Coordinates of C-alpha atoms in Angstrom, one line a residue:
Chain J
M659 CA 17.1 -77.4 26.5
L660 CA 17.2 -75.3 23.4
N661 CA 16.4 -77.2 20.3
D662 CA 18.1 -76.8 16.9
D663 CA 15.4 -74.6 15.5
E664 CA 15.4 -72.2 18.4
F665 CA 19.2 -72.1 18.3
A666 CA 19.2 -71.3 14.6
T667 CA 16.5 -68.5 15.1
H668 CA 18.7 -66.8 17.8
R669 CA 21.7 -66.8 15.5
Q670 CA 19.7 -65.6 12.6
E671 CA 18.3 -62.7 14.6
L672 CA 21.7 -61.6 15.7
R673 CA 22.9 -61.6 12.1
R674 CA 19.9 -60.0 10.5
G675 CA 21.1 -56.4 10.6
T676 CA 24.7 -57.2 9.8
V677 CA 23.7 -58.3 6.2
V678 CA 22.3 -54.9 5.5
L679 CA 25.5 -53.2 6.7
A680 CA 27.7 -55.6 4.8
C681 CA 25.7 -55.1 1.6
L682 CA 25.9 -51.3 1.9
L683 CA 29.6 -51.4 2.4
M684 CA 30.3 -53.9 -0.4
L685 CA 28.1 -52.2 -2.9
A686 CA 30.3 -49.1 -2.9
T687 CA 31.6 -51.0 -5.9
P688 CA 28.6 -51.9 -8.2
N689 CA 27.8 -55.6 -8.2
Y690 CA 25.0 -58.0 -9.2
G691 CA 23.0 -60.4 -7.1
Y692 CA 24.8 -63.7 -7.4
A693 CA 28.3 -62.2 -7.4
L694 CA 27.4 -60.2 -4.2
L695 CA 26.1 -63.4 -2.6
T696 CA 29.4 -65.3 -3.2
A697 CA 31.5 -62.2 -2.2
L698 CA 29.5 -61.9 1.1
E699 CA 30.0 -65.6 1.7
K700 CA 33.7 -65.4 1.0
A701 CA 34.0 -62.4 3.3
G702 CA 32.4 -64.4 6.1
F703 CA 28.9 -63.0 6.0
G704 CA 26.8 -66.1 5.6
V705 CA 23.5 -65.2 4.0
D706 CA 20.8 -67.1 2.1
A707 CA 20.0 -66.2 -1.5
N708 CA 16.3 -66.0 -0.7
T709 CA 17.1 -63.4 1.9
L710 CA 19.6 -61.4 -0.1
Y711 CA 17.7 -60.9 -3.3
P712 CA 14.5 -59.5 -1.8
L713 CA 16.7 -57.4 0.6
L714 CA 18.3 -55.7 -2.3
R715 CA 14.9 -54.7 -3.7
R716 CA 13.9 -53.3 -0.3
L717 CA 17.1 -51.3 0.0
E718 CA 16.5 -50.0 -3.5
K719 CA 12.9 -49.0 -2.6
Q720 CA 14.3 -47.1 0.4
G721 CA 16.8 -45.3 -1.8
L722 CA 19.8 -46.8 -0.1
V723 CA 21.0 -48.4 -3.3
T724 CA 20.3 -47.8 -6.9
S725 CA 20.2 -50.3 -9.7
E726 CA 21.0 -50.5 -13.4
W727 CA 20.6 -53.2 -15.9
N728 CA 23.9 -54.0 -17.6
T729 CA 23.4 -55.5 -21.0
D730 CA 27.0 -55.5 -22.2
E731 CA 27.4 -59.2 -21.6
A732 CA 25.5 -62.1 -23.0
R733 CA 23.5 -62.4 -19.8
P734 CA 21.9 -59.1 -18.7
R735 CA 22.5 -58.4 -15.0
K736 CA 21.1 -56.0 -12.6
F737 CA 23.9 -54.1 -10.9
Y738 CA 23.4 -52.4 -7.5
R739 CA 25.4 -49.5 -6.1
T740 CA 25.2 -47.8 -2.7
T741 CA 23.8 -44.2 -2.9
S742 CA 25.1 -41.4 -0.7
E743 CA 22.1 -42.0 1.6
G744 CA 23.1 -45.6 1.8
A745 CA 26.7 -44.7 2.6
A746 CA 25.5 -42.3 5.4
L747 CA 23.4 -45.1 6.9
A748 CA 26.4 -47.5 6.6
A749 CA 28.6 -45.0 8.5
A750 CA 26.0 -44.7 11.3
L751 CA 25.5 -48.5 11.5
T752 CA 29.3 -49.0 11.6
T753 CA 29.6 -46.6 14.5
D754 CA 26.8 -48.6 16.3
W755 CA 28.5 -51.9 15.5
N756 CA 31.8 -50.7 17.0
K757 CA 30.1 -49.3 20.1
L758 CA 28.3 -52.6 20.6
G759 CA 31.5 -54.5 20.1
A760 CA 33.3 -52.4 22.7
A761 CA 30.3 -52.8 25.0
F762 CA 30.4 -56.6 24.7
Q763 CA 34.2 -56.5 25.2
T764 CA 33.8 -54.6 28.5
L765 CA 31.0 -56.8 29.6
M766 CA 33.0 -60.0 29.1
E767 CA 36.1 -58.5 30.7
N768 CA 34.2 -57.6 33.8
S769 CA 32.4 -60.9 34.2
Chain L
M617 CA 5.9 -89.5 -17.1
T618 CA 5.7 -87.3 -20.2
T619 CA 8.4 -84.6 -20.5
T620 CA 7.1 -81.1 -20.6
A621 CA 8.7 -78.0 -22.2
S622 CA 9.0 -76.2 -18.9
T623 CA 12.2 -76.7 -16.9
L624 CA 12.4 -76.9 -13.1
T625 CA 13.6 -73.3 -13.2
D626 CA 10.5 -72.2 -15.2
R627 CA 8.3 -73.9 -12.7
Y628 CA 10.1 -72.4 -9.7
V629 CA 10.0 -68.9 -11.1
A630 CA 6.3 -69.1 -12.0
E631 CA 5.5 -70.3 -8.5
A632 CA 7.6 -67.7 -6.8
L633 CA 6.1 -64.8 -8.8
R634 CA 2.5 -65.7 -8.1
G635 CA 2.2 -63.5 -5.1
V636 CA 4.2 -60.6 -6.5
P637 CA 2.4 -57.5 -7.7
A638 CA 2.2 -57.4 -11.5
R639 CA 4.1 -54.2 -12.1
Q640 CA 7.3 -55.6 -10.5
R641 CA 7.0 -59.1 -11.9
T642 CA 8.9 -58.7 -15.2
D643 CA 11.9 -57.1 -13.5
I644 CA 12.0 -59.5 -10.6
E645 CA 11.6 -62.4 -13.0
A646 CA 14.6 -61.3 -15.2
E647 CA 16.8 -60.8 -12.2
L648 CA 15.8 -64.0 -10.5
R649 CA 16.4 -66.0 -13.6
T650 CA 19.8 -64.5 -14.1
S651 CA 20.7 -65.2 -10.5
I652 CA 19.6 -68.9 -10.8
E653 CA 21.6 -69.2 -14.1
D654 CA 24.7 -67.7 -12.5
A655 CA 24.4 -70.1 -9.6
I656 CA 23.9 -73.1 -11.9
E657 CA 26.9 -72.1 -14.1
D658 CA 29.0 -71.9 -10.9
R659 CA 28.2 -75.4 -10.0
L660 CA 28.7 -76.7 -13.5
G661 CA 32.2 -75.1 -13.4
A662 CA 32.8 -77.0 -10.2
G663 CA 32.0 -80.3 -12.0
A664 CA 28.4 -81.0 -11.3
D665 CA 26.1 -82.3 -14.0
A666 CA 23.3 -80.1 -15.3
P667 CA 20.2 -81.7 -13.6
T668 CA 22.0 -81.9 -10.3
A669 CA 23.2 -78.3 -10.5
E670 CA 19.7 -77.0 -11.2
H671 CA 18.1 -79.1 -8.6
D672 CA 20.6 -78.1 -5.9
V673 CA 20.4 -74.4 -6.7
L674 CA 16.6 -74.4 -6.5
A675 CA 16.6 -76.5 -3.3
E676 CA 19.0 -73.9 -1.7
L677 CA 16.7 -71.1 -2.7
G678 CA 14.0 -72.8 -0.7
A679 CA 10.2 -72.7 -0.9
P680 CA 9.2 -70.4 -3.9
R681 CA 6.1 -69.1 -2.1
R682 CA 8.2 -67.9 0.8
L683 CA 10.6 -66.2 -1.6
G684 CA 7.6 -64.6 -3.4
A685 CA 6.2 -63.3 -0.1
R686 CA 9.6 -61.7 0.7
Y687 CA 9.6 -59.9 -2.6
S688 CA 6.1 -58.7 -2.4
E689 CA 6.2 -57.5 1.2
R690 CA 2.5 -58.1 1.4
P691 CA 1.0 -59.8 4.5
T692 CA 0.5 -63.5 3.7
Y693 CA -2.1 -63.7 6.5
L694 CA -5.8 -62.8 6.6
I695 CA -6.0 -61.5 10.1
G696 CA -2.9 -60.4 11.9
P697 CA -1.8 -60.7 15.6
E698 CA -3.3 -57.3 16.5
L699 CA -6.9 -58.4 15.6
Y700 CA -6.6 -62.1 16.1
L701 CA -7.8 -62.2 19.7
D702 CA -10.8 -59.9 19.0
Y703 CA -11.6 -62.0 16.0
T704 CA -11.7 -65.3 17.9
R705 CA -13.7 -63.6 20.7
V706 CA -16.3 -62.1 18.4
L707 CA -16.6 -65.4 16.5
S708 CA -16.9 -67.6 19.6
V709 CA -19.5 -65.3 21.2
L710 CA -21.5 -65.2 18.0
L711 CA -21.3 -68.9 17.4
S712 CA -22.1 -69.8 21.0
T713 CA -25.2 -67.5 21.2
V714 CA -26.7 -67.2 17.8
V715 CA -26.3 -70.8 16.6
P716 CA -28.1 -72.4 19.6
I717 CA -30.9 -69.8 19.4
W718 CA -31.4 -70.4 15.7
F719 CA -31.3 -74.2 16.3
L720 CA -34.1 -74.0 18.9
F721 CA -36.1 -71.4 17.0
S722 CA -36.1 -73.3 13.7
G723 CA -36.7 -76.5 15.5
V724 CA -39.8 -75.2 17.2
V725 CA -41.1 -73.5 14.1
N726 CA -40.7 -76.8 12.1
F727 CA -42.3 -78.9 14.8
V728 CA -45.3 -76.6 15.3
T729 CA -45.9 -76.5 11.5
G730 CA -46.2 -80.3 11.6
S731 CA -42.9 -81.8 10.6
S732 CA -42.0 -85.2 12.1
A733 CA -39.5 -85.2 15.0
L734 CA -36.7 -86.6 12.7
D735 CA -37.3 -84.0 10.0
T736 CA -37.4 -81.3 12.6
L737 CA -34.1 -82.4 14.0
G738 CA -32.5 -82.6 10.6
G739 CA -33.9 -79.3 9.5
A740 CA -32.8 -77.6 12.7
L741 CA -29.3 -79.1 12.5
Y742 CA -29.0 -78.0 8.9
G743 CA -30.2 -74.5 9.7
A744 CA -27.8 -74.2 12.6
L745 CA -24.9 -75.4 10.4
E746 CA -25.8 -72.9 7.7
T747 CA -26.1 -70.1 10.3
A748 CA -22.7 -71.0 11.8
M749 CA -21.1 -70.9 8.3
S750 CA -22.6 -67.5 7.4
L751 CA -21.5 -66.1 10.8
A752 CA -18.0 -67.4 10.3
F753 CA -17.8 -66.1 6.8
F754 CA -19.1 -62.6 7.5
T755 CA -17.1 -62.2 10.7
T756 CA -13.9 -63.2 8.8
L757 CA -14.8 -60.9 6.0
V758 CA -15.3 -57.9 8.3
F759 CA -12.1 -58.5 10.2
A760 CA -10.1 -59.1 7.0
V761 CA -11.4 -55.7 5.6
I762 CA -10.4 -54.0 8.9
E763 CA -7.0 -55.6 8.8
R764 CA -6.3 -54.2 5.4
T765 CA -7.9 -50.8 5.8
R766 CA -6.0 -50.0 9.1
R767 CA -2.6 -50.9 7.6
S768 CA -1.8 -47.3 6.8
K769 CA -2.3 -46.2 10.4
R770 CA 0.3 -48.5 11.7
S771 CA 3.3 -46.3 10.9
A772 CA 1.8 -43.4 12.8
V773 CA 3.1 -42.7 16.3
W774 CA 1.1 -44.5 18.9
N775 CA -0.3 -42.3 21.6
P776 CA -1.3 -43.9 24.9
A777 CA -4.2 -41.4 25.0
S778 CA -5.8 -43.3 22.1
L779 CA -6.3 -46.3 24.4
P780 CA -10.0 -47.0 24.6
E781 CA -11.8 -46.7 27.9
V782 CA -11.8 -50.2 29.4
L783 CA -15.4 -50.0 30.7
D784 CA -16.7 -48.3 27.6
K785 CA -15.2 -50.8 25.3
R786 CA -16.5 -53.8 27.2
N787 CA -20.0 -52.2 27.4
Y788 CA -20.0 -51.4 23.8
F789 CA -18.9 -55.0 22.9
T790 CA -21.8 -56.4 25.0
E791 CA -24.1 -53.9 23.4
L792 CA -22.9 -55.1 20.0
I793 CA -23.5 -58.7 20.7
G794 CA -26.8 -57.8 22.4
G795 CA -27.8 -56.0 19.2
V796 CA -27.1 -59.0 17.0
V797 CA -29.1 -61.4 19.3
F798 CA -31.9 -58.8 19.6
T799 CA -32.1 -58.4 15.8
L800 CA -32.3 -62.1 15.3
L801 CA -35.0 -62.5 18.0
I802 CA -37.1 -59.7 16.4
A803 CA -36.6 -61.3 13.0
G804 CA -37.6 -64.7 14.4
A805 CA -40.6 -63.4 16.2
L806 CA -41.8 -61.6 13.1
V807 CA -41.4 -64.7 10.9
G808 CA -43.2 -66.7 13.6
A809 CA -46.1 -64.2 13.9
Q810 CA -46.4 -64.1 10.1
T811 CA -46.4 -67.8 9.6
I812 CA -47.3 -70.3 12.4
A813 CA -49.0 -67.7 14.7
G814 CA -50.8 -65.9 11.8
V815 CA -54.6 -66.0 11.7
E816 CA -56.7 -67.3 8.8
A817 CA -57.6 -64.7 6.2
A818 CA -61.0 -64.7 4.4
D819 CA -59.5 -66.8 1.6
G820 CA -58.2 -69.4 4.0
S821 CA -54.5 -68.4 3.8
R822 CA -52.5 -67.3 6.8
M823 CA -51.9 -63.7 7.4
G824 CA -49.7 -61.9 9.9
P825 CA -49.3 -58.4 11.3
I826 CA -47.3 -57.3 8.2
A827 CA -49.2 -56.5 5.1
T828 CA -49.3 -59.7 3.0
G829 CA -48.2 -58.1 -0.3
L830 CA -45.2 -56.4 1.4
W831 CA -44.2 -59.6 3.1
Q832 CA -44.3 -61.6 -0.1
S833 CA -42.3 -58.9 -2.0
G834 CA -39.3 -59.9 0.0
A835 CA -39.0 -56.6 1.8
F836 CA -38.4 -58.4 5.0
Y837 CA -35.2 -60.0 3.7
I838 CA -34.0 -56.6 2.6
A839 CA -34.6 -55.3 6.1
L840 CA -32.8 -58.3 7.6
F841 CA -29.9 -57.7 5.1
Y842 CA -29.8 -54.1 6.2
A843 CA -29.6 -55.1 9.8
F844 CA -26.6 -57.3 9.1
V845 CA -24.9 -54.5 7.1
S846 CA -25.6 -52.1 10.0
I847 CA -24.2 -54.5 12.6
S848 CA -21.1 -55.2 10.5
F849 CA -20.6 -51.5 10.1
H850 CA -20.7 -51.0 13.9
V851 CA -18.1 -53.8 14.4
F852 CA -16.0 -52.1 11.8
S853 CA -16.3 -48.7 13.5
Y854 CA -15.6 -50.3 16.8
Y855 CA -12.1 -51.4 15.7
T856 CA -11.2 -48.5 13.3
G857 CA -12.3 -45.9 15.8
W858 CA -15.2 -43.6 15.4
S859 CA -14.4 -40.9 12.9
V860 CA -16.5 -38.2 11.4
S861 CA -17.0 -40.2 8.2
N862 CA -18.1 -43.2 10.2
A863 CA -20.7 -41.0 12.0
I864 CA -21.9 -39.7 8.7
A865 CA -22.2 -43.2 7.4
T866 CA -24.2 -44.2 10.5
V867 CA -26.6 -41.3 9.9
I868 CA -27.0 -42.3 6.3
L869 CA -27.7 -46.0 7.2
D870 CA -30.3 -44.9 9.8
V871 CA -32.0 -42.6 7.3
L872 CA -32.0 -45.4 4.7
F873 CA -33.8 -47.6 7.2
A874 CA -36.1 -45.1 8.9
V875 CA -37.5 -43.2 5.8
P876 CA -38.9 -46.2 3.9
V877 CA -40.4 -47.8 7.1
V878 CA -42.0 -44.6 8.2
W879 CA -43.3 -43.9 4.7
L880 CA -44.8 -47.4 4.5
A881 CA -46.3 -47.2 7.9
A882 CA -47.7 -43.6 7.4
S883 CA -49.3 -44.6 4.0
G884 CA -50.8 -47.7 5.6
R885 CA -48.8 -50.2 3.6
L886 CA -46.7 -51.7 6.4
L887 CA -49.3 -53.3 8.6
N888 CA -52.2 -55.6 7.8
A889 CA -55.4 -54.0 9.0
D890 CA -57.3 -57.2 8.6
Y891 CA -54.9 -59.0 11.0
F892 CA -55.5 -56.5 13.8
D893 CA -59.3 -56.7 13.2
A894 CA -59.1 -60.5 13.3
I895 CA -57.3 -60.6 16.6
E896 CA -59.7 -58.0 17.9
W897 CA -57.0 -55.4 18.7
P898 CA -58.9 -52.8 20.8
A899 CA -57.4 -49.6 19.4
G900 CA -57.2 -50.4 15.7
V901 CA -54.3 -50.4 13.3
G902 CA -53.8 -46.6 13.3
V903 CA -52.4 -46.6 16.9
V904 CA -50.1 -49.5 16.0
N905 CA -48.9 -47.5 13.0
S906 CA -48.1 -44.5 15.2
I907 CA -46.3 -46.7 17.7
V908 CA -44.2 -48.3 15.0
I909 CA -43.3 -44.9 13.5
A910 CA -42.4 -43.5 16.9
I911 CA -40.1 -46.5 17.8
V912 CA -38.4 -46.5 14.4
L913 CA -37.7 -42.7 14.6
L914 CA -36.5 -43.0 18.2
F915 CA -34.1 -45.9 17.4
A916 CA -32.7 -44.2 14.3
A917 CA -32.3 -40.9 16.1
M918 CA -30.6 -42.6 19.1
D919 CA -28.2 -44.5 16.9
S920 CA -27.3 -41.4 14.8
I921 CA -26.8 -39.2 17.9
D922 CA -24.7 -42.0 19.5
G923 CA -22.5 -42.2 16.4
I924 CA -22.0 -38.4 16.3
V925 CA -21.2 -38.3 20.0
R926 CA -18.6 -41.1 19.7
A927 CA -17.0 -39.3 16.8
T928 CA -16.7 -36.0 18.6
K929 CA -15.6 -37.7 21.9
N930 CA -12.8 -39.4 19.9
R931 CA -11.7 -36.2 18.4
R932 CA -11.4 -34.5 21.8
T933 CA -9.2 -37.2 23.3
R934 CA -6.8 -37.0 20.3

């Protein structure tokens, strides 16, 4: 019997790539770490803060998003925005996602 | 408990940033602090009290070390899965061969030199423990260095042709272990011949086949150290693959060893002529000198040629 940890690991692995795609799509409008976290949650993409914050850095390093410190408000915040490269990746990933969805649909209809 | 100036958040951020490279630290710290403050503010707005809000936000972020590791993207392990099996194999082979040999050897030496049985046992146990610890340390060091130096190669496309020959690899591994054991036996035999099996000199002290002055200067330990460097280098090359630079390094190491030894032997400073007279060696010290020079040159040449052949062979298969 699958224990809770193993169950959680399988779910986590299935979700892993979807967070990247969701971030790239959402950051078409510039946003900062915590606001993005809550927006993702509200949209139904459950992600942990300790995964999201380092992920944003990684995406930035790969040139998929850019960042800018916004010091207009009392609390300076780092805003991220999807680059054209990031948008291209998001488009490719969306196509893959749709194909996978269709494939699962067919699979479940036939079984 | 006394109150300190630093808040829970301060402590959390400091702990999380410990593993992060210095040049990214300021930026990550500023962002992380803002994110934490934003989250706390959110909870305060929902009606939580300040200490609870801070506590809950940090608890949700999870272990700071893990967060730090995700930021730094550096391996938080010493020896990774690709080398782990080799590491444990080398370590277990070395420990199961060298340590018992050293235990027996130091036990016999101590006993023959007149220690009591209990002292002998204690000394031998201590020596074996020391040897085991040095072996473990140096093996770990060599593998950790390999792990970090081969990192860059990982992104390259893996080619099945780069697979090592099964037989060759195993033979070389055995050769390597054989080399370590052989080196230790030679070293042990030399120490034995120089101390307990030495003959009495005119002044009553013991002398061995190596010139007394040279022996006392510690040159022997330099040679032993050299042997370990050489062995470590061979282990290193074994895993990183024989490249031209490795072959050149082998030749340099061989020359570094052969030239001083041949020079010492040729100028009559290596061997103790009195010793060979005392044990009534029939041919005199000159012949022994020639034999030593021939063997050293032969070994150095073989090792150098072997390294060059491996490097060129590797090139051809790639």
